[in-house]
Short mmCIF file of C-alpha atoms and ligand atoms in Angstrom, two decimals:
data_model
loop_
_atom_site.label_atom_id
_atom_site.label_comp_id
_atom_site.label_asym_id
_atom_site.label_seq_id
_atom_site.Cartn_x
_atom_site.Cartn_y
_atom_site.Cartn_z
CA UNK K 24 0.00 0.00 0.00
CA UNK K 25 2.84 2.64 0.69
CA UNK K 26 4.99 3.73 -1.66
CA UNK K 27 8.30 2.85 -3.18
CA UNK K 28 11.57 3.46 -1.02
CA UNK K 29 12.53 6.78 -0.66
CA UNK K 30 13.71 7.20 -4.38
CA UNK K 31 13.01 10.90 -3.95
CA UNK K 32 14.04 12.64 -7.09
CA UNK K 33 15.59 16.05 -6.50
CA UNK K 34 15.07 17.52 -10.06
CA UNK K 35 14.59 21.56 -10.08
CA UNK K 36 15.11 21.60 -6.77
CA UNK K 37 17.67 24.04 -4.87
CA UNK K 38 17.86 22.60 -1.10
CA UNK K 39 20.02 20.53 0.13
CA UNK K 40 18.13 18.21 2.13
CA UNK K 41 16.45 14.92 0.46
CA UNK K 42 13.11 15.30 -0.45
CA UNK K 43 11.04 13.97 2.79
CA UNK K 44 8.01 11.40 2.74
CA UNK K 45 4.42 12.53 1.90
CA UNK K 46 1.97 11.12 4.50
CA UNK K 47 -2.03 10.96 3.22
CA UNK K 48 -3.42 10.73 6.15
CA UNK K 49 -7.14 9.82 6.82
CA UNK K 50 -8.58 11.45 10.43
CA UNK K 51 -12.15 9.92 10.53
CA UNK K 52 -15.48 11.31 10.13
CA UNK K 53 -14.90 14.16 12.38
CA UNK K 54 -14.38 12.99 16.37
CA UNK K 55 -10.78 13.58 17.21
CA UNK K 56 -10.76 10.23 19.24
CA UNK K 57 -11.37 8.35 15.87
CA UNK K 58 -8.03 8.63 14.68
CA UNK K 59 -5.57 6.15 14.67
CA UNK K 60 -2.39 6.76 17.30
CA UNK K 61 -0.50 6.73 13.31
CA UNK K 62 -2.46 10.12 12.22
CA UNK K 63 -2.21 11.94 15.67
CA UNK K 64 1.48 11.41 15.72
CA UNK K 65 2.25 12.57 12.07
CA UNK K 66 -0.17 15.57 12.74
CA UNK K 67 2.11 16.66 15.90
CA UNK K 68 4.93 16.56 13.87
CA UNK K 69 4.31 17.83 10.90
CA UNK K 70 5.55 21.10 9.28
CA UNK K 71 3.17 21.24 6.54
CA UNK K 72 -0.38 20.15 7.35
CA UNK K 73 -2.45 20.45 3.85
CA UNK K 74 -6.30 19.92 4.96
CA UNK K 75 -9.61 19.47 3.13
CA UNK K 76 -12.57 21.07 4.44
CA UNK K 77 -14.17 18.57 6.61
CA UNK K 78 -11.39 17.92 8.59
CA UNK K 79 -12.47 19.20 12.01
CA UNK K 80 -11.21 22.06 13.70
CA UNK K 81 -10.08 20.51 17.14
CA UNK K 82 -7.94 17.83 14.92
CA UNK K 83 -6.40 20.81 12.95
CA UNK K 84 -5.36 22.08 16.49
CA UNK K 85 -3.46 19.17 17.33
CA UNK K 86 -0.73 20.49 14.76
CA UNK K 87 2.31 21.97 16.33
CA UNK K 88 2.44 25.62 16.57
CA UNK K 89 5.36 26.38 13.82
CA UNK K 90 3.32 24.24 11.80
CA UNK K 91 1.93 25.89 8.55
CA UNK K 92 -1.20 24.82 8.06
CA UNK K 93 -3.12 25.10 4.36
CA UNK K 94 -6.99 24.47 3.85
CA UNK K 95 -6.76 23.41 0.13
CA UNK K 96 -10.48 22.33 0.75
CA UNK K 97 -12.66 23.24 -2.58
CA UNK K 98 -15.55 25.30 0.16
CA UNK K 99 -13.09 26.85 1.87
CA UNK K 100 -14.79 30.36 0.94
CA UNK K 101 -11.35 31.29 -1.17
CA UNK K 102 -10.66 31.40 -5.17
CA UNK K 103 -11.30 27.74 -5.71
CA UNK K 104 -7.84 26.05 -5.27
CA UNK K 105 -7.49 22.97 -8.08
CA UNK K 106 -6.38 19.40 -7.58
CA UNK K 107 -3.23 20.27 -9.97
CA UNK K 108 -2.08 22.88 -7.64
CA UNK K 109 -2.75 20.93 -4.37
CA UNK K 110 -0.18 18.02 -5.98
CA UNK K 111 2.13 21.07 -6.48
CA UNK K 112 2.23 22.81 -3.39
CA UNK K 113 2.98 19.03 -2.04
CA UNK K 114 5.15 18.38 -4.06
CA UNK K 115 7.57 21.51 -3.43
CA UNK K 116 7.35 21.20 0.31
CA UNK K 117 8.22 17.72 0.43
CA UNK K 118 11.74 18.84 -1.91
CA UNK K 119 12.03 21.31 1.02
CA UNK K 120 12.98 18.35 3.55
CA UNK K 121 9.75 19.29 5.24
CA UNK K 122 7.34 16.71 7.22
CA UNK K 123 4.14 16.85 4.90
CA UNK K 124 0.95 15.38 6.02
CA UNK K 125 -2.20 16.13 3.93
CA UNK K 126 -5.17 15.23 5.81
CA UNK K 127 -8.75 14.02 4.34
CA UNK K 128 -11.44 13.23 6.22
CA UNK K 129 -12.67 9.29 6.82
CA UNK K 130 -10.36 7.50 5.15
CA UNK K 131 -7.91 9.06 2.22
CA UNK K 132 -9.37 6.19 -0.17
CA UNK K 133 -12.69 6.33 -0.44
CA UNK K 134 -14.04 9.18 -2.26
CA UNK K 135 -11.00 11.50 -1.62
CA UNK K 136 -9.23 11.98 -4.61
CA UNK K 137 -6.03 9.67 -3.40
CA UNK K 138 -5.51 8.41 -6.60
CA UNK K 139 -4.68 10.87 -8.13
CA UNK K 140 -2.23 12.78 -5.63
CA UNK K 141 -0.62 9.22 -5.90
CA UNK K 142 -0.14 9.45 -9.43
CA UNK K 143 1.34 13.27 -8.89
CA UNK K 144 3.42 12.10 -6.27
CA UNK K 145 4.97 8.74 -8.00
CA UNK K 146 5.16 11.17 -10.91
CA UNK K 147 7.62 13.72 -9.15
CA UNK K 148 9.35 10.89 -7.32
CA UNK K 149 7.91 11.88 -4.25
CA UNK K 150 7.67 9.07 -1.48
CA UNK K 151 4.23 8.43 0.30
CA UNK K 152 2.57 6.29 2.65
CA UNK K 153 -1.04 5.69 3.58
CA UNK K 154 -2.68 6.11 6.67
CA UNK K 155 -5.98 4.96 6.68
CA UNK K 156 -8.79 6.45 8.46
CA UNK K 157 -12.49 5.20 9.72
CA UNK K 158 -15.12 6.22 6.79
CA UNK K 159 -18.14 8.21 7.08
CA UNK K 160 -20.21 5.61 6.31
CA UNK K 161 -18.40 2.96 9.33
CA UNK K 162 -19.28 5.70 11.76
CA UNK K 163 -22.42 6.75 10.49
CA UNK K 164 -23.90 3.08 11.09
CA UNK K 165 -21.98 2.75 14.34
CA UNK K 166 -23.35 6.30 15.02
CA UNK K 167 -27.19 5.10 14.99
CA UNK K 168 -26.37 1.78 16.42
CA UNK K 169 -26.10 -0.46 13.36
CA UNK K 170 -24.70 -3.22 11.57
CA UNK K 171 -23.46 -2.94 8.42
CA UNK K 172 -24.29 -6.77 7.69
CA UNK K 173 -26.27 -9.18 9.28
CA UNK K 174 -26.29 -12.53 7.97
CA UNK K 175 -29.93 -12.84 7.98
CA UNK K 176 -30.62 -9.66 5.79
CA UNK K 177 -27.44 -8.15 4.63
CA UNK K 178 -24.79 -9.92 3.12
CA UNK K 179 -22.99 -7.40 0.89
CA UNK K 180 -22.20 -3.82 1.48
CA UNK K 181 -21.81 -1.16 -2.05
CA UNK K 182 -20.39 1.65 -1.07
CA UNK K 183 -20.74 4.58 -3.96
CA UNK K 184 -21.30 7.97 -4.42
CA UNK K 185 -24.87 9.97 -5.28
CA UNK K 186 -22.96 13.10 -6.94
CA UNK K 187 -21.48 12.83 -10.32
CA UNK K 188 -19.05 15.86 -11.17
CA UNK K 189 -19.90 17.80 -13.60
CA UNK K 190 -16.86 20.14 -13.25
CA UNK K 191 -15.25 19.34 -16.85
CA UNK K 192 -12.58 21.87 -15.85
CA UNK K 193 -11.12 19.48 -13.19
CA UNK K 194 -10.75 15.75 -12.20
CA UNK K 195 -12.97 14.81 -10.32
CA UNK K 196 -13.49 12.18 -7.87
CA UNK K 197 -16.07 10.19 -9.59
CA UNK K 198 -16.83 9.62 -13.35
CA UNK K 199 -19.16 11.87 -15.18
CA UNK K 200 -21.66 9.52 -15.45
CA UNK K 201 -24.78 8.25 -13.43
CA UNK K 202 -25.09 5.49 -11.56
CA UNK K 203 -26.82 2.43 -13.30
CA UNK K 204 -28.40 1.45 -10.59
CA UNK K 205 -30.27 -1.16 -12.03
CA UNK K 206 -27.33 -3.68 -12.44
CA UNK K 207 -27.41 -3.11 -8.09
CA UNK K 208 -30.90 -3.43 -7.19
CA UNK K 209 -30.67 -6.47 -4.79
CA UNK K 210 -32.88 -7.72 -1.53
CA UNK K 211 -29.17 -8.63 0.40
CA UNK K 212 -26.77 -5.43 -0.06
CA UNK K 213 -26.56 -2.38 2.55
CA UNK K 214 -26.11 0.80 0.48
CA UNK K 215 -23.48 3.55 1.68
CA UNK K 216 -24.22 6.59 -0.25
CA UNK K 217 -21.47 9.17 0.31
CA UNK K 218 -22.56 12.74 -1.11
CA UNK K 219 -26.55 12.34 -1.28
CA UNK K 220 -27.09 15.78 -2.24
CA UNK K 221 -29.43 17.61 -0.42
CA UNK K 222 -32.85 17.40 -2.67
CA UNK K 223 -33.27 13.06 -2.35
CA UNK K 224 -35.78 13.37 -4.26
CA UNK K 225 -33.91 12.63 -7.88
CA UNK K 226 -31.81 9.44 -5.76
CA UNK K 227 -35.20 8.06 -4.67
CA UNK K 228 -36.72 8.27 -8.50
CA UNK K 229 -33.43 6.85 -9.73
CA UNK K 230 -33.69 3.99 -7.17
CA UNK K 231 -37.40 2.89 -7.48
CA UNK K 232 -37.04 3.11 -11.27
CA UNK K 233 -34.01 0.65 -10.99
CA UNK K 234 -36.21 -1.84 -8.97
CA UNK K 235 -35.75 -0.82 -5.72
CA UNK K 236 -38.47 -2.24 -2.83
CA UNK K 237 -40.39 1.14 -1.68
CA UNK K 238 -39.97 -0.50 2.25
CA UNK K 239 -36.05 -0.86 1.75
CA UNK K 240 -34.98 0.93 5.45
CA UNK K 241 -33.14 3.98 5.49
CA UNK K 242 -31.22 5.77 7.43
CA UNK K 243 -29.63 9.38 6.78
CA UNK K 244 -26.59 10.62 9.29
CA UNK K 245 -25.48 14.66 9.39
CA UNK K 246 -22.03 15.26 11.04
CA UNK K 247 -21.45 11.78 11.58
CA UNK K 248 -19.68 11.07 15.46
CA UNK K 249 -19.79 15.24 15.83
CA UNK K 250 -21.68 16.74 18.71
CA UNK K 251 -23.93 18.54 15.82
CA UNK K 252 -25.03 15.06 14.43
CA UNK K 253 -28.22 14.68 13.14
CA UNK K 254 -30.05 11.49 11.91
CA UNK K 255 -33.36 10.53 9.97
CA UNK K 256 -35.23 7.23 9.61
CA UNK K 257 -37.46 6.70 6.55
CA UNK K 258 -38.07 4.05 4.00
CA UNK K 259 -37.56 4.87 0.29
CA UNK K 260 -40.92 5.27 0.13
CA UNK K 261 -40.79 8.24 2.22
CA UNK K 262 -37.90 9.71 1.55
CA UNK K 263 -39.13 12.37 -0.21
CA UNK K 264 -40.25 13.81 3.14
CA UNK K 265 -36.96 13.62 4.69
CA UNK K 266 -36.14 17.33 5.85
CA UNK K 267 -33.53 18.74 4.33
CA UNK K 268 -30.28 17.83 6.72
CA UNK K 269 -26.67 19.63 6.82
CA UNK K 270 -23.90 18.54 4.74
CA UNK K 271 -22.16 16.46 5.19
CA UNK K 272 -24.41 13.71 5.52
CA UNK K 273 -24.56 10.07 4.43
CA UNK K 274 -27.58 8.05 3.43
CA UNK K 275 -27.52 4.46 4.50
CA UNK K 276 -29.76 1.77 2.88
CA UNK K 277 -31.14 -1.76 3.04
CA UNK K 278 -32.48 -4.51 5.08
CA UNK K 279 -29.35 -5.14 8.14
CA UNK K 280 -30.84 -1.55 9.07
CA UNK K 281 -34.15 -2.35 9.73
CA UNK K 282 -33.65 -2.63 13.73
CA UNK K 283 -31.46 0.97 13.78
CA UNK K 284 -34.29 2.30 11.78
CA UNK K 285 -36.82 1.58 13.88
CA UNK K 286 -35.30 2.72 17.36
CA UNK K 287 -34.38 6.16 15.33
CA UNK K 288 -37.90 6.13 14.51
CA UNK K 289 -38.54 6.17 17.88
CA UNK K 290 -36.57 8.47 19.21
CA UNK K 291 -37.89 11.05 16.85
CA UNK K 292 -41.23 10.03 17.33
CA UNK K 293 -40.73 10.56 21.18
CA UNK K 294 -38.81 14.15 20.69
CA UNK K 295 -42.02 15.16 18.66
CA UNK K 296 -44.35 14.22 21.10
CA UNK K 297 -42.12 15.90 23.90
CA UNK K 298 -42.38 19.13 21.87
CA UNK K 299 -38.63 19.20 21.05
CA UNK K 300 -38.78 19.58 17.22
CA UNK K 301 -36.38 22.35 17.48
CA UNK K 302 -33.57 20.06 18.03
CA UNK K 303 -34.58 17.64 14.91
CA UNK K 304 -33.22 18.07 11.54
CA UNK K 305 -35.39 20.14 9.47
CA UNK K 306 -37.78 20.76 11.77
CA UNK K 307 -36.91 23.81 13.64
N1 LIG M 451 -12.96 10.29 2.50
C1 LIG M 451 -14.21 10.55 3.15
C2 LIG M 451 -15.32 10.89 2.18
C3 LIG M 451 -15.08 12.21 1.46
S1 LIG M 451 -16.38 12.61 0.35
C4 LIG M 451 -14.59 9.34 4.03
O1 LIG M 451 -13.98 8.29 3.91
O2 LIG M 451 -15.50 9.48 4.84
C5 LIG M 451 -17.35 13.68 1.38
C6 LIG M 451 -18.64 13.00 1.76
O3 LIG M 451 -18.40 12.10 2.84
C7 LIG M 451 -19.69 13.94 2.28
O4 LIG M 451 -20.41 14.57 1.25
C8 LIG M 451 -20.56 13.00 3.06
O5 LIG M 451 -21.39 12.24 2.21
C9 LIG M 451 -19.53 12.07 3.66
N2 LIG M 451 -19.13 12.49 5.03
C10 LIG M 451 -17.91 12.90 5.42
N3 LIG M 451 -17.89 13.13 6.74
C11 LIG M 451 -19.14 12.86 7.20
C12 LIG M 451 -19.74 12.89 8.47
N4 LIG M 451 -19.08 13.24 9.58
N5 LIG M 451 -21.05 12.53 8.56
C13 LIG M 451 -21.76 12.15 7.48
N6 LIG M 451 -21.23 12.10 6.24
C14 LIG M 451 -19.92 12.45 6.10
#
């Protein structure tokens, strides 16, 4: 999984120290006590910490203080900052000798654009090594008390994306194409849908046209393991009702999620009748 020994190639550059090792570094869904011991260490001693938006606040204060730190997130409320000049700015601190760590939130694999900083980095001869991270979609079923599988129900798990870039000026994560999801319609597979969107309404037409039962359980997790999390129980059916929940959420589908869905059910069913709709999701 990591890279190739340190065959760090020095071309154009003008220090005198080796190139160091890139670290890509996942830190979770957002709790600071869901990293690994791995990514706290390399986040203490970093010099360069390049961050994506969701990577929380309290785990970008774990950096040392002469650490520079760089939100190269795409929301970060600057000029839009491009994947090419993210593998750049990498790149040239890592010929600087410095400790580089570039964190992504869950894990650096899924959905995080780690392929292609790989190919940047094998390109330059940078070294790198993986640190993998627990996905939104682990803790967003651990969040509402599920399994993923259950061997009466659930014996496969897709994980896969609801948003399609349509960015032609820039690679992005997923190809520009929609998801057949006919060829995935299946009684036995829990869905993790990373990047919903925030009108369901298009993913539940797309999914009952492909074949999908209207009572398939589903679950839908906001700030996933945060103190702000939110989550919503519905069947496919229904989820057109859903109210419209902060990003960045998750929607989790199938049978293995029938019991979670009905005690979040409950729970909401229980804060209605107690009169505390402010605190639910949509409902304020
Ligand atoms: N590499 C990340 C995914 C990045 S894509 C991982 O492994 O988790 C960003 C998407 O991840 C968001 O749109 C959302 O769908 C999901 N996501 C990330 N953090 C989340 C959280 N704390 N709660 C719910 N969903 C989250």
């Amino acid at each position: 999984m990591s890279s190739q020994p340190e065959r760090s190639s020095r071309r154009g550059s003008f220090e005198t120290r080796p190139s160091s090792r890139v670290y890509l570094v996942g830190v979770g869904p957002g709790d600071p006590e869901l990293l690994t011991m791995k990514a706290y260490r390399l986040i203490r001693n970093a010099d360069v910490v390049f961050h994506d938006d969701l990577v929380s606040a309290e785990i970008i204060e774990l950096a040392a203080p002469h650490a520079q730190v760089v939100n190269v997130g795409k929301r970060c409320g600057q000029k839009k900052i491009t994947q090419t000049e993210i593998n750049t700015r990498m790149i040239v601190a890592a010929r600087r000798g410095l400790e580089v760590v570039r964190l992504k939130s869950g894990d650096p694999g899924v959905f995080g654009r780690l392929a292609e900083e790989i190919d940047a980095l094998e390109s330059a001869g940078i070294a790198y090594e993986i640190v993998p991270g627990v996905t939104a979609g682990i803790a967003a079923a651990a969040s509402v008390g599920s399994s993923l599988t259950d061997r009466r129900t659930g014996s496969r798990i897709i994980v896969i994306t609801g948003h399609h870039t349509h960015d032609p000026g820039d690679t992005g994560s997923t190809p520009n194409t929609a998801n057949d999801w006919r060829g995935l319609a299946g009684e036995d597979a829990t869905f993790i849908i990373y990047m919903p969107g925030r009108d369901l309404r298009p993913l539940q037409r797309d999914l009952l046209d492909a074949g999908f039962l209207p009572d398939f359980p589903v679950l839908i997790v906001s700030r996933a393991s945060t103190p702000a999390q939110r989550e919503w129980a519905t069947t496919l059916a229904d989820l057109h009702y859903a109210p419209a929940i902060e990003a960045p959420s998750i929607l989790l589908l199938g049978r293995a999620l029938a019991g979670a869905n009905h005690r979040v059910t409950a729970r909401i069913l229980t804060a209605v009748q107690d009169g505390a709709c402010s605190s639910l999701p949509g409902l304020a």
